[in-house]
Coordinates of C-alpha atoms in Angstrom, one line a residue:
M288 CA -5.0 -141.4 -95.3
T289 CA -4.3 -138.7 -92.8
D290 CA -5.0 -135.9 -95.4
A291 CA -8.1 -137.7 -96.6
S292 CA -9.5 -138.0 -93.1
A293 CA -8.8 -134.4 -92.4
D294 CA -10.6 -133.4 -95.6
A295 CA -13.5 -135.5 -94.5
R296 CA -13.7 -133.8 -91.1
R297 CA -13.6 -130.2 -92.5
P298 CA -17.2 -130.2 -93.8
Q299 CA -18.4 -131.6 -90.5
E300 CA -16.5 -128.9 -88.6
F301 CA -17.9 -126.2 -91.0
E302 CA -21.5 -127.5 -90.4
K303 CA -21.0 -127.4 -86.6
A304 CA -19.6 -123.8 -86.8
L305 CA -22.5 -122.8 -89.0
A306 CA -25.0 -124.3 -86.6
G307 CA -23.4 -122.5 -83.7
S308 CA -23.6 -119.3 -85.7
D309 CA -27.3 -119.8 -86.4
T310 CA -28.0 -120.5 -82.8
S311 CA -26.3 -117.2 -81.7
V312 CA -28.3 -115.2 -84.3
A313 CA -31.5 -116.9 -83.3
S314 CA -30.8 -116.1 -79.7
F315 CA -30.2 -112.4 -80.6
D316 CA -33.4 -112.1 -82.7
T317 CA -35.7 -113.6 -80.1
H318 CA -34.7 -111.6 -77.1
N319 CA -37.5 -110.7 -74.9
R320 CA -38.8 -107.1 -75.2
S321 CA -39.8 -105.1 -72.2
L322 CA -43.4 -104.0 -71.8
L323 CA -42.4 -100.5 -72.7
E324 CA -40.7 -101.6 -76.0
K325 CA -43.8 -103.7 -76.9
A326 CA -46.0 -100.6 -76.3
Q327 CA -43.6 -98.5 -78.5
H328 CA -43.7 -101.0 -81.4
F329 CA -47.5 -101.4 -81.1
L330 CA -48.0 -97.6 -81.3
H331 CA -45.6 -97.4 -84.2
K332 CA -47.6 -99.9 -86.1
N333 CA -51.0 -98.6 -85.0
P334 CA -50.7 -94.7 -85.0
A335 CA -54.5 -94.4 -84.5
A336 CA -54.4 -96.3 -81.2
V337 CA -53.3 -93.3 -79.0
P338 CA -56.2 -90.9 -80.1
L339 CA -58.6 -93.8 -79.8
I340 CA -57.6 -94.5 -76.2
V341 CA -57.8 -90.8 -75.4
L342 CA -61.2 -90.6 -77.0
V343 CA -62.5 -93.5 -74.9
L344 CA -61.0 -92.1 -71.7
S345 CA -62.6 -88.7 -72.5
L346 CA -66.0 -90.2 -73.0
A347 CA -65.7 -92.1 -69.8
F348 CA -64.6 -89.0 -67.8
F349 CA -67.3 -86.8 -69.0
G350 CA -69.8 -89.6 -68.7
V351 CA -69.0 -89.7 -65.0
A352 CA -68.7 -85.9 -64.6
V353 CA -71.9 -85.0 -66.5
G354 CA -74.0 -88.1 -66.0
S355 CA -76.3 -90.0 -68.3
K356 CA -77.2 -86.9 -70.1
F357 CA -73.8 -86.9 -71.8
F358 CA -74.4 -90.4 -73.2
S359 CA -77.8 -89.6 -74.7
A360 CA -78.1 -90.2 -78.4
F361 CA -78.8 -86.6 -79.1
S362 CA -75.6 -85.4 -77.3
L363 CA -73.4 -87.9 -79.0
T364 CA -74.7 -87.1 -82.4
L365 CA -74.4 -83.4 -81.6
I366 CA -70.7 -83.9 -81.2
L367 CA -70.6 -85.4 -84.7
Q368 CA -72.5 -82.5 -86.1
Q369 CA -70.1 -80.0 -84.5
V370 CA -67.0 -81.8 -85.9
A371 CA -68.4 -82.5 -89.4
I372 CA -66.6 -79.5 -91.0
V373 CA -63.4 -80.1 -89.1
G374 CA -63.4 -83.7 -90.0
I375 CA -63.8 -83.0 -93.8
V376 CA -61.1 -80.3 -93.8
G377 CA -59.0 -82.5 -91.6
A378 CA -59.1 -85.2 -94.3
A379 CA -57.7 -82.7 -96.8
Q380 CA -55.0 -81.6 -94.3
T381 CA -54.2 -85.3 -93.6
L382 CA -53.3 -85.9 -97.3
V383 CA -50.9 -82.9 -97.3
I384 CA -49.3 -83.6 -94.0
L385 CA -48.7 -87.3 -95.0
T386 CA -46.4 -85.9 -97.8
A387 CA -44.5 -83.9 -95.1
G388 CA -46.2 -80.7 -96.1
I389 CA -48.8 -78.4 -94.5
D390 CA -51.6 -76.4 -95.9
L391 CA -52.5 -73.2 -94.0
S392 CA -54.9 -72.1 -96.8
V393 CA -57.6 -74.8 -96.3
G394 CA -59.9 -72.6 -94.3
A395 CA -59.7 -69.8 -96.9
I396 CA -60.4 -72.3 -99.7
V397 CA -63.5 -73.6 -97.8
V398 CA -64.9 -70.1 -97.5
L399 CA -64.1 -69.0 -101.1
S400 CA -65.6 -72.1 -102.6
S401 CA -68.8 -71.6 -100.6
V402 CA -68.9 -68.0 -101.7
V403 CA -68.5 -69.0 -105.3
M404 CA -71.3 -71.5 -105.1
G405 CA -73.6 -68.8 -103.6
Q406 CA -72.6 -65.9 -105.8
F407 CA -72.7 -67.9 -109.0
T408 CA -76.3 -68.9 -108.1
F409 CA -77.6 -65.5 -107.0
R410 CA -75.4 -63.0 -108.8
Y411 CA -75.2 -64.7 -112.2
G412 CA -78.4 -66.8 -112.1
L413 CA -76.7 -70.1 -112.8
P414 CA -78.5 -73.3 -111.8
A415 CA -77.4 -74.6 -108.4
P416 CA -75.7 -77.8 -109.7
I417 CA -73.6 -75.7 -112.1
A418 CA -72.7 -73.2 -109.4
I419 CA -71.7 -76.1 -107.1
L420 CA -69.4 -77.5 -109.8
C421 CA -67.9 -74.0 -110.2
G422 CA -67.2 -74.0 -106.4
F423 CA -65.4 -77.4 -106.7
A424 CA -63.4 -76.0 -109.7
C425 CA -62.4 -73.1 -107.5
G426 CA -61.1 -75.4 -104.8
A427 CA -59.2 -77.5 -107.3
L428 CA -57.6 -74.4 -108.8
C429 CA -56.5 -73.1 -105.4
G430 CA -55.0 -76.6 -104.6
W431 CA -53.3 -76.8 -108.0
I432 CA -51.6 -73.4 -107.4
N433 CA -50.4 -74.6 -104.1
G434 CA -49.2 -77.9 -105.6
V435 CA -47.3 -76.2 -108.5
L436 CA -45.5 -73.8 -106.2
V437 CA -44.5 -76.6 -103.8
A438 CA -43.7 -79.3 -106.3
R439 CA -42.4 -77.5 -109.3
M440 CA -40.8 -74.4 -107.8
K441 CA -39.6 -76.2 -104.7
L442 CA -40.9 -73.6 -102.3
P443 CA -41.6 -74.5 -98.6
P444 CA -45.2 -75.6 -98.1
F445 CA -45.6 -73.5 -95.0
I446 CA -44.5 -70.3 -96.7
V447 CA -46.5 -71.0 -99.9
T448 CA -49.8 -71.8 -98.1
L449 CA -49.3 -68.9 -95.7
G450 CA -49.2 -66.6 -98.7
T451 CA -52.1 -68.2 -100.6
W452 CA -54.1 -68.1 -97.4
Q453 CA -53.8 -64.3 -97.3
I454 CA -54.4 -64.0 -101.1
I455 CA -57.5 -66.3 -101.1
L456 CA -59.0 -64.5 -98.0
A457 CA -58.5 -61.1 -99.7
A458 CA -60.0 -62.4 -102.9
N459 CA -63.0 -63.8 -101.0
F460 CA -63.8 -60.4 -99.3
L461 CA -63.2 -58.4 -102.5
Y462 CA -65.4 -60.7 -104.6
S463 CA -68.2 -61.1 -102.2
A464 CA -68.1 -57.4 -101.0
N465 CA -68.5 -58.9 -97.5
E466 CA -72.1 -59.8 -98.5
T467 CA -74.0 -62.6 -96.8
I468 CA -76.6 -64.5 -98.7
R469 CA -79.5 -65.2 -96.4
S470 CA -80.9 -68.5 -95.5
Q471 CA -84.4 -67.6 -96.6
D472 CA -83.2 -66.7 -100.1
I473 CA -81.3 -69.9 -100.4
Q474 CA -84.2 -72.0 -99.2
A475 CA -86.5 -70.3 -101.7
Q476 CA -84.3 -70.3 -104.8
A477 CA -81.5 -72.9 -104.4
P478 CA -82.3 -75.4 -101.6
L479 CA -79.7 -77.8 -103.1
L480 CA -77.0 -75.5 -101.5
Q481 CA -78.4 -76.5 -98.1
L482 CA -78.5 -80.2 -98.8
F483 CA -76.0 -81.2 -96.1
G484 CA -77.8 -79.3 -93.4
Q485 CA -80.8 -81.7 -93.8
S486 CA -81.0 -84.5 -91.2
I487 CA -82.5 -87.9 -90.5
R488 CA -83.6 -89.1 -87.1
I489 CA -83.0 -92.6 -85.8
G490 CA -84.6 -92.7 -82.4
G491 CA -83.2 -89.8 -80.4
A492 CA -80.1 -89.6 -82.7
V493 CA -80.0 -86.8 -85.3
F494 CA -77.6 -87.4 -88.2
T495 CA -77.2 -84.6 -90.8
Y496 CA -76.1 -85.4 -94.3
G497 CA -72.9 -83.5 -93.5
V498 CA -72.0 -86.0 -90.8
I499 CA -72.8 -88.9 -93.1
V500 CA -70.6 -87.5 -95.9
M501 CA -67.8 -86.9 -93.4
V502 CA -67.8 -90.5 -92.3
L503 CA -68.0 -91.8 -95.8
L504 CA -65.2 -89.6 -97.0
V505 CA -62.9 -90.7 -94.2
L506 CA -63.6 -94.4 -94.8
F507 CA -63.1 -93.9 -98.6
L508 CA -59.7 -92.2 -98.1
W509 CA -58.7 -94.8 -95.5
Y510 CA -59.2 -97.5 -98.2
V511 CA -57.4 -95.4 -100.9
L512 CA -54.4 -94.7 -98.6
N513 CA -54.1 -98.3 -97.5
H514 CA -55.1 -100.4 -100.5
T515 CA -54.2 -98.5 -103.6
A516 CA -50.9 -97.6 -105.4
W517 CA -51.7 -93.9 -105.1
G518 CA -52.1 -94.2 -101.3
R519 CA -48.8 -96.1 -101.0
H520 CA -47.1 -93.4 -103.1
V521 CA -48.4 -90.7 -100.7
Y522 CA -46.8 -92.4 -97.8
A523 CA -43.6 -93.1 -99.8
V524 CA -43.2 -89.4 -100.8
G525 CA -43.8 -88.3 -97.2
D526 CA -41.3 -90.8 -95.8
D527 CA -38.4 -90.2 -98.3
P528 CA -39.1 -88.4 -101.5
E529 CA -35.6 -89.2 -102.9
A530 CA -36.1 -92.9 -102.4
A531 CA -39.6 -92.7 -103.8
D532 CA -38.2 -91.0 -106.9
L533 CA -35.6 -93.7 -107.4
S534 CA -38.3 -96.4 -107.1
G535 CA -40.2 -94.9 -110.0
V536 CA -42.7 -92.6 -108.3
N537 CA -43.3 -89.2 -110.0
V538 CA -42.9 -87.1 -106.9
N539 CA -43.9 -83.8 -108.4
R540 CA -47.0 -85.2 -110.0
M541 CA -47.9 -86.9 -106.7
L542 CA -47.6 -83.7 -104.8
V543 CA -49.7 -81.7 -107.3
S544 CA -52.4 -84.4 -107.2
V545 CA -52.4 -84.3 -103.4
Y546 CA -52.9 -80.5 -103.2
V547 CA -55.6 -80.6 -106.0
I548 CA -57.5 -83.3 -104.2
S549 CA -57.1 -81.4 -100.9
G550 CA -58.6 -78.3 -102.6
I551 CA -61.6 -80.4 -103.9
I552 CA -62.2 -81.8 -100.4
C553 CA -62.1 -78.2 -99.1
A554 CA -64.8 -77.2 -101.6
L555 CA -66.9 -80.1 -100.4
A556 CA -66.5 -78.7 -96.9
G557 CA -67.6 -75.3 -98.2
W558 CA -70.8 -76.9 -99.5
V559 CA -71.3 -78.7 -96.1
L560 CA -70.7 -75.3 -94.4
I561 CA -73.5 -73.7 -96.3
G562 CA -75.8 -76.5 -95.1
R563 CA -74.7 -76.2 -91.5
L564 CA -75.1 -72.4 -91.4
G565 CA -78.1 -72.2 -93.8
S566 CA -76.5 -69.1 -95.4
V567 CA -73.4 -68.2 -97.4
S568 CA -71.1 -66.0 -95.2
P569 CA -67.7 -64.8 -96.3
T570 CA -66.6 -64.5 -92.7
S571 CA -67.3 -68.1 -91.5
G572 CA -64.9 -71.0 -91.5
Q573 CA -61.8 -69.0 -91.8
F574 CA -60.0 -70.8 -88.9
A575 CA -60.7 -74.3 -90.2
N576 CA -57.0 -74.4 -91.0
I577 CA -56.0 -74.3 -87.3
E578 CA -58.8 -76.7 -86.3
S579 CA -57.8 -79.2 -89.0
I580 CA -54.2 -79.1 -88.0
T581 CA -55.3 -79.7 -84.4
A582 CA -57.3 -82.7 -85.4
V583 CA -54.5 -84.1 -87.4
V584 CA -51.8 -83.7 -84.7
I585 CA -54.0 -85.0 -81.9
G586 CA -54.9 -87.9 -84.3
G587 CA -51.3 -89.1 -84.2
I588 CA -50.4 -88.2 -87.8
S589 CA -46.7 -87.3 -87.9
L590 CA -45.9 -83.7 -89.0
F591 CA -42.7 -85.1 -90.5
G592 CA -44.8 -87.1 -93.0
G593 CA -45.0 -90.7 -94.0
R594 CA -46.8 -92.1 -90.9
G595 CA -50.3 -91.9 -89.5
S596 CA -53.8 -93.0 -90.2
I597 CA -56.7 -90.8 -91.4
L598 CA -58.9 -92.7 -88.8
G599 CA -56.7 -91.1 -86.2
M600 CA -57.5 -87.7 -87.6
L601 CA -61.2 -88.5 -87.1
F602 CA -60.6 -89.6 -83.6
G603 CA -58.7 -86.3 -83.0
A604 CA -61.6 -84.2 -84.3
L605 CA -64.0 -86.2 -82.0
I606 CA -61.7 -85.6 -79.0
V607 CA -62.0 -81.9 -79.6
G608 CA -65.8 -82.2 -79.9
V609 CA -66.1 -84.3 -76.7
F610 CA -64.0 -81.8 -74.7
S611 CA -66.0 -78.8 -76.1
L612 CA -69.4 -80.3 -75.3
G613 CA -68.4 -82.0 -72.0
L614 CA -66.9 -78.8 -70.5
R615 CA -69.9 -76.8 -71.7
L616 CA -72.3 -79.2 -69.9
I617 CA -70.2 -79.1 -66.8
G618 CA -70.4 -75.3 -66.9
T619 CA -66.7 -74.4 -66.9
D620 CA -65.2 -71.4 -68.6
P621 CA -64.8 -72.0 -72.4
Q622 CA -61.1 -71.1 -72.1
W623 CA -60.5 -74.4 -70.4
T624 CA -61.3 -76.1 -73.7
Y625 CA -58.5 -74.2 -75.5
L626 CA -56.1 -74.9 -72.6
L627 CA -56.7 -78.6 -72.6
I628 CA -56.6 -78.9 -76.3
G629 CA -53.3 -77.0 -76.3
V630 CA -51.9 -79.5 -73.8
L631 CA -53.1 -82.4 -75.9
I632 CA -51.3 -81.0 -79.0
I633 CA -48.0 -80.8 -77.2
V634 CA -48.4 -84.2 -75.7
A635 CA -49.3 -85.7 -79.1
V636 CA -46.2 -84.2 -80.8
A637 CA -44.0 -85.5 -77.9
I638 CA -45.5 -89.0 -78.2
D639 CA -44.9 -88.9 -82.0
Q640 CA -41.2 -88.0 -81.4
W641 CA -40.8 -90.7 -78.8
I642 CA -42.3 -93.4 -81.1
R643 CA -40.1 -92.3 -84.1
K644 CA -36.9 -92.2 -82.1
V645 CA -37.2 -95.5 -80.2
A646 CA -39.4 -97.8 -82.2
G647 CA -38.3 -99.1 -85.6

């Protein structure tokens, strides 16, 4: 009887011990986080929050400093027009940086694609739609070369795109002979090239087709990155390529596809650039690479890959536009714009490091 009663008590004791263990675990899991920890976790889950907050504060500051003129419909849409090219190229740069790469050749691809569109129309007499498709093919080819060198030959993206940047720029000047195709000639013979320079007015607001295509492109890529398998694979490759490979993702193919799509987007930016300038110039848009990286970094996208939102990139581009216009309206030296943007870049990278280190 003694042994039987002891055996009967053992399950009860085990249940009590298990219940005590559960209580201690539950107590550990539900500890109260400090306000700073909550902020860190919120920013980790919402990487576009920081640039959005900075954008709102910038608008408020310049609204007070400049007055109601800054908040006019014309001024606000002028900011959108100024960042249209940067926003489109920034979308291409975002895809590459999400894979833990970087593309220094995006500006050169933009210019070469626009030159191909113009030269194929006026030098070879091709219809404008065919010439535009040739420009897109040129952008895709440049992106494919970058992708193959990075994915197949395992070369560092920084070195690869630094080299192709120089090569593409040289090819641009050699092919175009540094010749600018004038706006009057384009308007007379191939107005389709200037499509994205046309605008629509809504009250005092002026929206160019270039602005519209920038917004639509960013929204489309946001959906693709967040709601498709391809988008999830982009984040997975940037976060941990070895783990992505073990889970069945073809890492090399993904990287090549990212660089090809980036090149195609750059060709679109080249078409938009023709519309904005009205002409085809082999010397314009060369520094879109630096401007796009600036928008991406200020937009909260991690340079280490695997984290960030393309909406943040758009907010980053708008921050640059707000600072540029606001300081110009105040009447300050333009160098202050570069100084403040430089400070924002360093602060953005520091915040990214802080979030990655502390929040999990």
